[in-house]
Protein backbone atom coordinates (compact mmCIF):
# COMPACT_ATOMS: atom_id res chain seq x y z
CA UNK A 1 0.00 0.00 0.00
CA UNK A 2 0.98 3.67 -0.09
CA UNK A 3 3.52 4.90 2.40
CA UNK A 4 3.71 8.17 4.28
CA UNK A 5 3.69 11.13 1.91
CA UNK A 6 4.77 14.69 2.56
CA UNK A 7 4.40 17.89 0.61
CA UNK A 8 6.02 19.95 -0.61
CA UNK A 9 9.29 18.06 -1.03
CA UNK A 10 11.20 21.34 -1.04
CA UNK A 11 10.23 24.77 0.22
CA UNK A 12 12.25 27.96 -0.04
CA UNK A 13 10.91 30.96 1.82
CA UNK A 14 12.01 34.35 3.01
CA UNK A 15 12.71 35.12 6.62
CA UNK A 16 9.56 36.26 8.38
CA UNK A 17 7.11 34.38 6.16
CA UNK A 18 4.79 31.63 7.41
CA UNK A 19 5.01 28.11 5.96
CA UNK A 20 2.79 25.04 6.10
CA UNK A 21 4.08 21.51 5.70
CA UNK A 22 1.74 18.61 5.06
CA UNK A 23 1.86 14.94 6.03
CA UNK A 24 -0.41 12.13 4.86
CA UNK A 25 0.12 9.08 7.09
CA UNK A 26 -0.41 5.47 6.18
CA UNK A 27 -4.10 4.64 6.14
CA UNK A 28 -5.20 3.14 9.44
CA UNK A 29 -2.22 4.42 11.43
CA UNK A 30 -3.47 6.28 14.46
CA UNK A 31 -0.12 7.62 15.67
CA UNK A 32 1.64 10.46 13.83
CA UNK A 33 4.98 12.07 14.66
CA UNK A 34 6.87 15.10 13.38
CA UNK A 35 10.66 15.28 13.57
CA UNK A 36 13.22 17.83 12.44
CA UNK A 37 16.68 17.07 11.05
CA UNK A 38 18.98 20.08 11.03
CA UNK A 39 22.40 20.18 9.40
CA UNK A 40 24.91 18.64 11.76
CA UNK A 41 22.21 17.67 14.24
CA UNK A 42 20.39 14.45 14.84
CA UNK A 43 16.71 13.99 14.29
CA UNK A 44 14.72 15.82 16.95
CA UNK A 45 11.19 14.95 18.02
CA UNK A 46 8.71 17.81 17.59
CA UNK A 47 5.16 16.65 18.22
CA UNK A 48 3.08 13.46 18.54
CA UNK A 49 -0.59 12.84 17.75
CA UNK A 50 -2.59 9.78 18.78
CA UNK A 51 -6.21 9.52 17.73
CA UNK A 52 -8.34 12.13 19.47
CA UNK A 53 -6.02 12.47 22.45
CA UNK A 54 -4.29 15.74 23.28
CA UNK A 55 -1.00 15.91 21.33
CA UNK A 56 2.41 15.77 22.99
CA UNK A 57 3.93 19.11 21.98
CA UNK A 58 6.97 18.84 24.23
CA UNK A 59 9.44 18.90 21.35
CA UNK A 60 8.27 22.09 19.66
CA UNK A 61 11.20 24.56 19.84
CA UNK A 62 9.16 27.75 20.13
CA UNK A 63 5.61 29.09 20.02
CA UNK A 64 6.14 29.91 16.34
CA UNK A 65 5.66 26.20 15.69
CA UNK A 66 2.24 24.57 15.75
CA UNK A 67 0.63 21.50 14.27
CA UNK A 68 -2.80 20.07 13.82
CA UNK A 69 -4.24 16.81 12.67
CA UNK A 70 -7.64 16.89 11.05
CA UNK A 71 -9.98 13.94 11.15
CA UNK A 72 -7.32 11.74 12.66
CA UNK A 73 -5.47 11.58 9.36
CA UNK A 74 -3.68 14.42 7.55
CA UNK A 75 -1.43 16.65 9.63
CA UNK A 76 -0.11 20.15 8.98
CA UNK A 77 2.95 21.64 10.64
CA UNK A 78 2.92 25.44 10.59
CA UNK A 79 5.93 27.64 11.23
CA UNK A 80 5.15 31.32 11.69
CA UNK A 81 7.60 34.15 11.10
CA UNK A 82 10.28 31.76 9.86
CA UNK A 83 13.89 32.28 10.90
CA UNK A 84 17.07 31.03 9.22
CA UNK A 85 17.62 28.55 12.03
CA UNK A 86 14.35 26.86 11.02
CA UNK A 87 16.06 25.58 7.87
CA UNK A 88 16.02 21.80 8.12
CA UNK A 89 14.40 18.66 6.79
CA UNK A 90 11.05 18.06 8.46
CA UNK A 91 10.11 14.39 8.63
CA UNK A 92 6.74 12.87 9.40
CA UNK A 93 6.19 9.30 10.59
CA UNK A 94 3.17 7.19 11.38
CA UNK A 95 2.60 3.94 13.20
CA UNK A 96 -0.08 1.86 14.84
CA UNK A 97 -0.85 2.64 18.44
CA UNK A 98 1.30 -0.18 19.74
CA UNK A 99 4.70 1.02 20.95
CA UNK A 100 6.31 -2.20 19.78
CA UNK A 101 5.52 -1.29 16.18
CA UNK A 102 8.01 0.56 14.07
CA UNK A 103 7.46 4.03 12.69
CA UNK A 104 7.21 4.51 8.94
CA UNK A 105 8.79 7.72 7.74
CA UNK A 106 7.90 9.96 4.85
CA UNK A 107 10.54 11.40 2.48
CA UNK A 108 10.57 14.72 4.29
CA UNK A 109 10.21 18.37 3.37
CA UNK A 110 13.43 20.32 2.97
CA UNK A 111 12.82 23.87 4.22
CA UNK A 112 15.25 26.63 3.36
CA UNK A 113 14.77 30.04 4.95
CA UNK A 114 16.68 32.80 3.17
CA UNK B 1 17.97 13.72 29.25
CA UNK B 2 18.63 10.74 26.98
CA UNK B 3 21.62 11.14 24.68
CA UNK B 4 22.46 8.76 21.85
CA UNK B 5 25.96 8.65 20.39
CA UNK B 6 27.07 6.85 17.26
CA UNK B 7 30.64 5.94 16.40
CA UNK B 8 32.17 6.32 13.90
CA UNK B 9 30.59 9.36 12.27
CA UNK B 10 31.76 8.13 8.88
CA UNK B 11 33.17 4.89 7.55
CA UNK B 12 34.58 3.92 4.17
CA UNK B 13 35.23 0.26 3.34
CA UNK B 14 35.85 -1.86 0.25
CA UNK B 15 33.11 -4.16 -0.93
CA UNK B 16 32.97 -7.52 0.83
CA UNK B 17 34.20 -6.39 4.23
CA UNK B 18 32.30 -7.14 7.42
CA UNK B 19 31.75 -4.05 9.55
CA UNK B 20 30.36 -2.92 12.87
CA UNK B 21 28.54 0.30 13.69
CA UNK B 22 28.31 1.37 17.31
CA UNK B 23 25.56 3.11 19.26
CA UNK B 24 25.53 4.09 22.92
CA UNK B 25 22.81 5.68 25.04
CA UNK B 26 22.99 7.31 28.46
CA UNK B 27 19.66 6.24 30.00
CA UNK B 28 19.07 2.49 30.11
CA UNK B 29 15.33 2.94 30.76
CA UNK B 30 14.38 2.23 27.18
CA UNK B 31 11.45 0.36 25.69
CA UNK B 32 13.20 -0.61 22.49
CA UNK B 33 16.04 0.35 20.16
CA UNK B 34 15.85 0.65 16.40
CA UNK B 35 18.34 0.89 13.59
CA UNK B 36 17.32 2.89 10.54
CA UNK B 37 18.84 3.53 7.16
CA UNK B 38 18.61 6.94 5.47
CA UNK B 39 19.40 7.43 1.79
CA UNK B 40 20.06 10.95 0.45
CA UNK B 41 16.84 12.85 -0.17
CA UNK B 42 14.73 10.04 1.20
CA UNK B 43 13.07 9.20 4.46
CA UNK B 44 14.16 6.64 6.98
CA UNK B 45 13.74 2.92 6.52
CA UNK B 46 13.57 0.74 9.61
CA UNK B 47 16.10 -2.08 9.52
CA UNK B 48 15.83 -3.79 12.88
CA UNK B 49 13.90 -3.24 16.10
CA UNK B 50 15.12 -4.80 19.35
CA UNK B 51 12.84 -4.89 22.37
CA UNK B 52 14.49 -4.13 25.71
CA UNK B 53 14.07 -7.77 26.76
CA UNK B 54 15.90 -9.03 23.67
CA UNK B 55 19.61 -9.37 23.06
CA UNK B 56 19.71 -9.34 19.28
CA UNK B 57 17.79 -9.32 16.03
CA UNK B 58 18.83 -10.54 12.61
CA UNK B 59 17.65 -9.72 9.12
CA UNK B 60 19.60 -11.10 6.19
CA UNK B 61 23.16 -9.78 6.34
CA UNK B 62 22.30 -7.49 9.27
CA UNK B 63 22.59 -8.36 12.94
CA UNK B 64 21.88 -5.93 15.75
CA UNK B 65 22.72 -6.56 19.37
CA UNK B 66 21.57 -4.79 22.51
CA UNK B 67 23.21 -4.60 25.93
CA UNK B 68 20.71 -2.50 27.79
CA UNK B 69 22.55 -2.44 31.12
CA UNK B 70 25.68 -0.99 29.56
CA UNK B 71 23.76 1.26 27.17
CA UNK B 72 25.22 -0.15 23.99
CA UNK B 73 24.07 -1.54 20.68
CA UNK B 74 25.96 -2.67 17.62
CA UNK B 75 24.87 -3.16 14.03
CA UNK B 76 26.89 -5.79 12.21
CA UNK B 77 26.81 -5.81 8.41
CA UNK B 78 28.23 -8.92 6.77
CA UNK B 79 29.79 -8.98 3.32
CA UNK B 80 29.13 -5.30 2.63
CA UNK B 81 27.92 -4.20 -0.82
CA UNK B 82 27.94 -0.80 -2.58
CA UNK B 83 24.16 -0.73 -2.16
CA UNK B 84 24.69 -0.61 1.59
CA UNK B 85 26.07 2.92 1.24
CA UNK B 86 23.81 5.17 3.31
CA UNK B 87 23.58 6.85 6.69
CA UNK B 88 22.69 4.48 9.52
CA UNK B 89 20.79 5.88 12.48
CA UNK B 90 20.23 4.40 15.91
CA UNK B 91 17.20 5.47 17.95
CA UNK B 92 15.75 4.57 21.34
CA UNK B 93 12.22 4.69 22.70
CA UNK B 94 11.92 5.79 26.35
CA UNK B 95 10.02 3.72 28.87
CA UNK B 96 6.86 4.86 30.48
CA UNK B 97 5.18 6.99 27.86
CA UNK B 98 3.13 4.38 26.10
CA UNK B 99 4.22 5.77 22.75
CA UNK B 100 7.44 6.01 20.86
CA UNK B 101 9.04 9.44 20.70
CA UNK B 102 12.38 8.38 19.33
CA UNK B 103 15.70 9.86 20.41
CA UNK B 104 18.19 9.55 17.56
CA UNK B 105 21.94 9.53 17.27
CA UNK B 106 23.56 11.67 14.59
CA UNK B 107 24.27 8.64 12.44
CA UNK B 108 27.14 6.87 10.78
CA UNK B 109 27.67 7.67 7.10
CA UNK B 110 28.80 4.47 5.36
CA UNK B 111 30.45 4.30 1.95
CA UNK B 112 31.11 0.90 0.43
CA UNK B 113 33.38 1.05 -2.61
CA UNK B 114 33.21 -1.48 -5.45
JSON list of N, CA, C and O in Angstrom, two decimals, chain A residues 73-99:
[
{"chain": "A", "resi": 73, "resn": "UNK", "atom": "N", "xyz": [-6.27, 12.05, 10.47]},
{"chain": "A", "resi": 73, "resn": "UNK", "atom": "CA", "xyz": [-5.47, 11.58, 9.36]},
{"chain": "A", "resi": 73, "resn": "UNK", "atom": "C", "xyz": [-4.38, 12.59, 9.00]},
{"chain": "A", "resi": 73, "resn": "UNK", "atom": "O", "xyz": [-3.34, 12.62, 9.63]},
{"chain": "A", "resi": 74, "resn": "UNK", "atom": "N", "xyz": [-4.67, 13.46, 8.04]},
{"chain": "A", "resi": 74, "resn": "UNK", "atom": "CA", "xyz": [-3.68, 14.42, 7.55]},
{"chain": "A", "resi": 74, "resn": "UNK", "atom": "C", "xyz": [-3.25, 15.37, 8.66]},
{"chain": "A", "resi": 74, "resn": "UNK", "atom": "O", "xyz": [-4.06, 15.81, 9.48]},
{"chain": "A", "resi": 75, "resn": "UNK", "atom": "N", "xyz": [-1.96, 15.69, 8.65]},
{"chain": "A", "resi": 75, "resn": "UNK", "atom": "CA", "xyz": [-1.43, 16.65, 9.63]},
{"chain": "A", "resi": 75, "resn": "UNK", "atom": "C", "xyz": [-0.72, 17.78, 8.90]},
{"chain": "A", "resi": 75, "resn": "UNK", "atom": "O", "xyz": [-0.11, 17.58, 7.85]},
{"chain": "A", "resi": 76, "resn": "UNK", "atom": "N", "xyz": [-0.80, 18.97, 9.50]},
{"chain": "A", "resi": 76, "resn": "UNK", "atom": "CA", "xyz": [-0.11, 20.15, 8.98]},
{"chain": "A", "resi": 76, "resn": "UNK", "atom": "C", "xyz": [0.76, 20.73, 10.06]},
{"chain": "A", "resi": 76, "resn": "UNK", "atom": "O", "xyz": [0.29, 20.97, 11.19]},
{"chain": "A", "resi": 77, "resn": "UNK", "atom": "N", "xyz": [2.02, 20.95, 9.75]},
{"chain": "A", "resi": 77, "resn": "UNK", "atom": "CA", "xyz": [2.95, 21.64, 10.64]},
{"chain": "A", "resi": 77, "resn": "UNK", "atom": "C", "xyz": [3.11, 23.05, 10.13]},
{"chain": "A", "resi": 77, "resn": "UNK", "atom": "O", "xyz": [3.45, 23.26, 8.96]},
{"chain": "A", "resi": 78, "resn": "UNK", "atom": "N", "xyz": [2.84, 24.03, 10.97]},
{"chain": "A", "resi": 78, "resn": "UNK", "atom": "CA", "xyz": [2.92, 25.44, 10.59]},
{"chain": "A", "resi": 78, "resn": "UNK", "atom": "C", "xyz": [4.06, 26.10, 11.36]},
{"chain": "A", "resi": 78, "resn": "UNK", "atom": "O", "xyz": [4.18, 25.93, 12.56]},
{"chain": "A", "resi": 79, "resn": "UNK", "atom": "N", "xyz": [4.88, 26.84, 10.62]},
{"chain": "A", "resi": 79, "resn": "UNK", "atom": "CA", "xyz": [5.93, 27.64, 11.23]},
{"chain": "A", "resi": 79, "resn": "UNK", "atom": "C", "xyz": [5.65, 29.09, 10.89]},
{"chain": "A", "resi": 79, "resn": "UNK", "atom": "O", "xyz": [5.61, 29.46, 9.71]},
{"chain": "A", "resi": 80, "resn": "UNK", "atom": "N", "xyz": [5.44, 29.89, 11.91]},
{"chain": "A", "resi": 80, "resn": "UNK", "atom": "CA", "xyz": [5.15, 31.32, 11.69]},
{"chain": "A", "resi": 80, "resn": "UNK", "atom": "C", "xyz": [6.44, 32.13, 11.78]},
{"chain": "A", "resi": 80, "resn": "UNK", "atom": "O", "xyz": [7.36, 31.77, 12.53]},
{"chain": "A", "resi": 81, "resn": "UNK", "atom": "N", "xyz": [6.47, 33.20, 11.03]},
{"chain": "A", "resi": 81, "resn": "UNK", "atom": "CA", "xyz": [7.60, 34.15, 11.10]},
{"chain": "A", "resi": 81, "resn": "UNK", "atom": "C", "xyz": [8.93, 33.39, 11.03]},
{"chain": "A", "resi": 81, "resn": "UNK", "atom": "O", "xyz": [9.77, 33.47, 11.94]},
{"chain": "A", "resi": 82, "resn": "UNK", "atom": "N", "xyz": [9.13, 32.66, 9.97]},
{"chain": "A", "resi": 82, "resn": "UNK", "atom": "CA", "xyz": [10.28, 31.76, 9.86]},
{"chain": "A", "resi": 82, "resn": "UNK", "atom": "C", "xyz": [11.59, 32.50, 10.07]},
{"chain": "A", "resi": 82, "resn": "UNK", "atom": "O", "xyz": [11.76, 33.67, 9.68]},
{"chain": "A", "resi": 83, "resn": "UNK", "atom": "N", "xyz": [12.54, 31.79, 10.68]},
{"chain": "A", "resi": 83, "resn": "UNK", "atom": "CA", "xyz": [13.89, 32.28, 10.90]},
{"chain": "A", "resi": 83, "resn": "UNK", "atom": "C", "xyz": [14.87, 31.35, 10.17]},
{"chain": "A", "resi": 83, "resn": "UNK", "atom": "O", "xyz": [14.54, 30.21, 9.84]},
{"chain": "A", "resi": 84, "resn": "UNK", "atom": "N", "xyz": [16.08, 31.84, 9.95]},
{"chain": "A", "resi": 84, "resn": "UNK", "atom": "CA", "xyz": [17.07, 31.03, 9.22]},
{"chain": "A", "resi": 84, "resn": "UNK", "atom": "C", "xyz": [17.38, 29.73, 9.95]},
{"chain": "A", "resi": 84, "resn": "UNK", "atom": "O", "xyz": [17.63, 28.71, 9.31]},
{"chain": "A", "resi": 85, "resn": "UNK", "atom": "N", "xyz": [17.32, 29.76, 11.27]},
{"chain": "A", "resi": 85, "resn": "UNK", "atom": "CA", "xyz": [17.62, 28.55, 12.03]},
{"chain": "A", "resi": 85, "resn": "UNK", "atom": "C", "xyz": [16.53, 27.48, 11.90]},
{"chain": "A", "resi": 85, "resn": "UNK", "atom": "O", "xyz": [16.71, 26.35, 12.36]},
{"chain": "A", "resi": 86, "resn": "UNK", "atom": "N", "xyz": [15.40, 27.85, 11.27]},
{"chain": "A", "resi": 86, "resn": "UNK", "atom": "CA", "xyz": [14.35, 26.86, 11.02]},
{"chain": "A", "resi": 86, "resn": "UNK", "atom": "C", "xyz": [14.67, 25.99, 9.81]},
{"chain": "A", "resi": 86, "resn": "UNK", "atom": "O", "xyz": [13.99, 25.00, 9.56]},
{"chain": "A", "resi": 87, "resn": "UNK", "atom": "N", "xyz": [15.68, 26.37, 9.04]},
{"chain": "A", "resi": 87, "resn": "UNK", "atom": "CA", "xyz": [16.06, 25.58, 7.87]},
{"chain": "A", "resi": 87, "resn": "UNK", "atom": "C", "xyz": [16.46, 24.18, 8.30]},
{"chain": "A", "resi": 87, "resn": "UNK", "atom": "O", "xyz": [17.34, 24.00, 9.16]},
{"chain": "A", "resi": 88, "resn": "UNK", "atom": "N", "xyz": [15.81, 23.20, 7.72]},
{"chain": "A", "resi": 88, "resn": "UNK", "atom": "CA", "xyz": [16.02, 21.80, 8.12]},
{"chain": "A", "resi": 88, "resn": "UNK", "atom": "C", "xyz": [15.16, 20.93, 7.21]},
{"chain": "A", "resi": 88, "resn": "UNK", "atom": "O", "xyz": [14.39, 21.42, 6.40]},
{"chain": "A", "resi": 89, "resn": "UNK", "atom": "N", "xyz": [15.31, 19.62, 7.41]},
{"chain": "A", "resi": 89, "resn": "UNK", "atom": "CA", "xyz": [14.40, 18.66, 6.79]},
{"chain": "A", "resi": 89, "resn": "UNK", "atom": "C", "xyz": [13.39, 18.26, 7.86]},
{"chain": "A", "resi": 89, "resn": "UNK", "atom": "O", "xyz": [13.77, 17.86, 8.97]},
{"chain": "A", "resi": 90, "resn": "UNK", "atom": "N", "xyz": [12.12, 18.40, 7.53]},
{"chain": "A", "resi": 90, "resn": "UNK", "atom": "CA", "xyz": [11.05, 18.06, 8.46]},
{"chain": "A", "resi": 90, "resn": "UNK", "atom": "C", "xyz": [10.46, 16.72, 8.02]},
{"chain": "A", "resi": 90, "resn": "UNK", "atom": "O", "xyz": [9.96, 16.57, 6.91]},
{"chain": "A", "resi": 91, "resn": "UNK", "atom": "N", "xyz": [10.54, 15.76, 8.92]},
{"chain": "A", "resi": 91, "resn": "UNK", "atom": "CA", "xyz": [10.11, 14.39, 8.63]},
{"chain": "A", "resi": 91, "resn": "UNK", "atom": "C", "xyz": [8.85, 14.05, 9.42]},
{"chain": "A", "resi": 91, "resn": "UNK", "atom": "O", "xyz": [8.73, 14.40, 10.59]},
{"chain": "A", "resi": 92, "resn": "UNK", "atom": "N", "xyz": [7.97, 13.35, 8.77]},
{"chain": "A", "resi": 92, "resn": "UNK", "atom": "CA", "xyz": [6.74, 12.87, 9.40]},
{"chain": "A", "resi": 92, "resn": "UNK", "atom": "C", "xyz": [6.80, 11.35, 9.43]},
{"chain": "A", "resi": 92, "resn": "UNK", "atom": "O", "xyz": [7.34, 10.72, 8.52]},
{"chain": "A", "resi": 93, "resn": "UNK", "atom": "N", "xyz": [6.25, 10.76, 10.48]},
{"chain": "A", "resi": 93, "resn": "UNK", "atom": "CA", "xyz": [6.19, 9.30, 10.59]},
{"chain": "A", "resi": 93, "resn": "UNK", "atom": "C", "xyz": [4.85, 8.90, 11.16]},
{"chain": "A", "resi": 93, "resn": "UNK", "atom": "O", "xyz": [4.22, 9.66, 11.90]},
{"chain": "A", "resi": 94, "resn": "UNK", "atom": "N", "xyz": [4.41, 7.70, 10.80]},
{"chain": "A", "resi": 94, "resn": "UNK", "atom": "CA", "xyz": [3.17, 7.19, 11.38]},
{"chain": "A", "resi": 94, "resn": "UNK", "atom": "C", "xyz": [3.38, 5.75, 11.82]},
{"chain": "A", "resi": 94, "resn": "UNK", "atom": "O", "xyz": [4.29, 5.05, 11.36]},
{"chain": "A", "resi": 95, "resn": "UNK", "atom": "N", "xyz": [2.53, 5.32, 12.73]},
{"chain": "A", "resi": 95, "resn": "UNK", "atom": "CA", "xyz": [2.60, 3.94, 13.20]},
{"chain": "A", "resi": 95, "resn": "UNK", "atom": "C", "xyz": [1.24, 3.57, 13.78]},
{"chain": "A", "resi": 95, "resn": "UNK", "atom": "O", "xyz": [0.37, 4.41, 13.97]},
{"chain": "A", "resi": 96, "resn": "UNK", "atom": "N", "xyz": [1.09, 2.28, 14.09]},
{"chain": "A", "resi": 96, "resn": "UNK", "atom": "CA", "xyz": [-0.08, 1.86, 14.84]},
{"chain": "A", "resi": 96, "resn": "UNK", "atom": "C", "xyz": [0.09, 2.33, 16.27]},
{"chain": "A", "resi": 96, "resn": "UNK", "atom": "O", "xyz": [1.14, 2.86, 16.65]},
{"chain": "A", "resi": 97, "resn": "UNK", "atom": "N", "xyz": [-0.91, 2.16, 17.07]},
{"chain": "A", "resi": 97, "resn": "UNK", "atom": "CA", "xyz": [-0.85, 2.64, 18.44]},
{"chain": "A", "resi": 97, "resn": "UNK", "atom": "C", "xyz": [0.18, 1.92, 19.28]},
{"chain": "A", "resi": 97, "resn": "UNK", "atom": "O", "xyz": [0.78, 2.48, 20.18]},
{"chain": "A", "resi": 98, "resn": "UNK", "atom": "N", "xyz": [0.45, 0.66, 18.92]},
{"chain": "A", "resi": 98, "resn": "UNK", "atom": "CA", "xyz": [1.30, -0.18, 19.74]},
{"chain": "A", "resi": 98, "resn": "UNK", "atom": "C", "xyz": [2.74, 0.30, 19.73]},
{"chain": "A", "resi": 98, "resn": "UNK", "atom": "O", "xyz": [3.32, 0.49, 18.67]},
{"chain": "A", "resi": 99, "resn": "UNK", "atom": "N", "xyz": [3.32, 0.51, 20.89]},
{"chain": "A", "resi": 99, "resn": "UNK", "atom": "CA", "xyz": [4.70, 1.02, 20.95]},
{"chain": "A", "resi": 99, "resn": "UNK", "atom": "C", "xyz": [5.72, 0.01, 20.48]},
{"chain": "A", "resi": 99, "resn": "UNK", "atom": "O", "xyz": [6.87, 0.36, 20.29]}
]
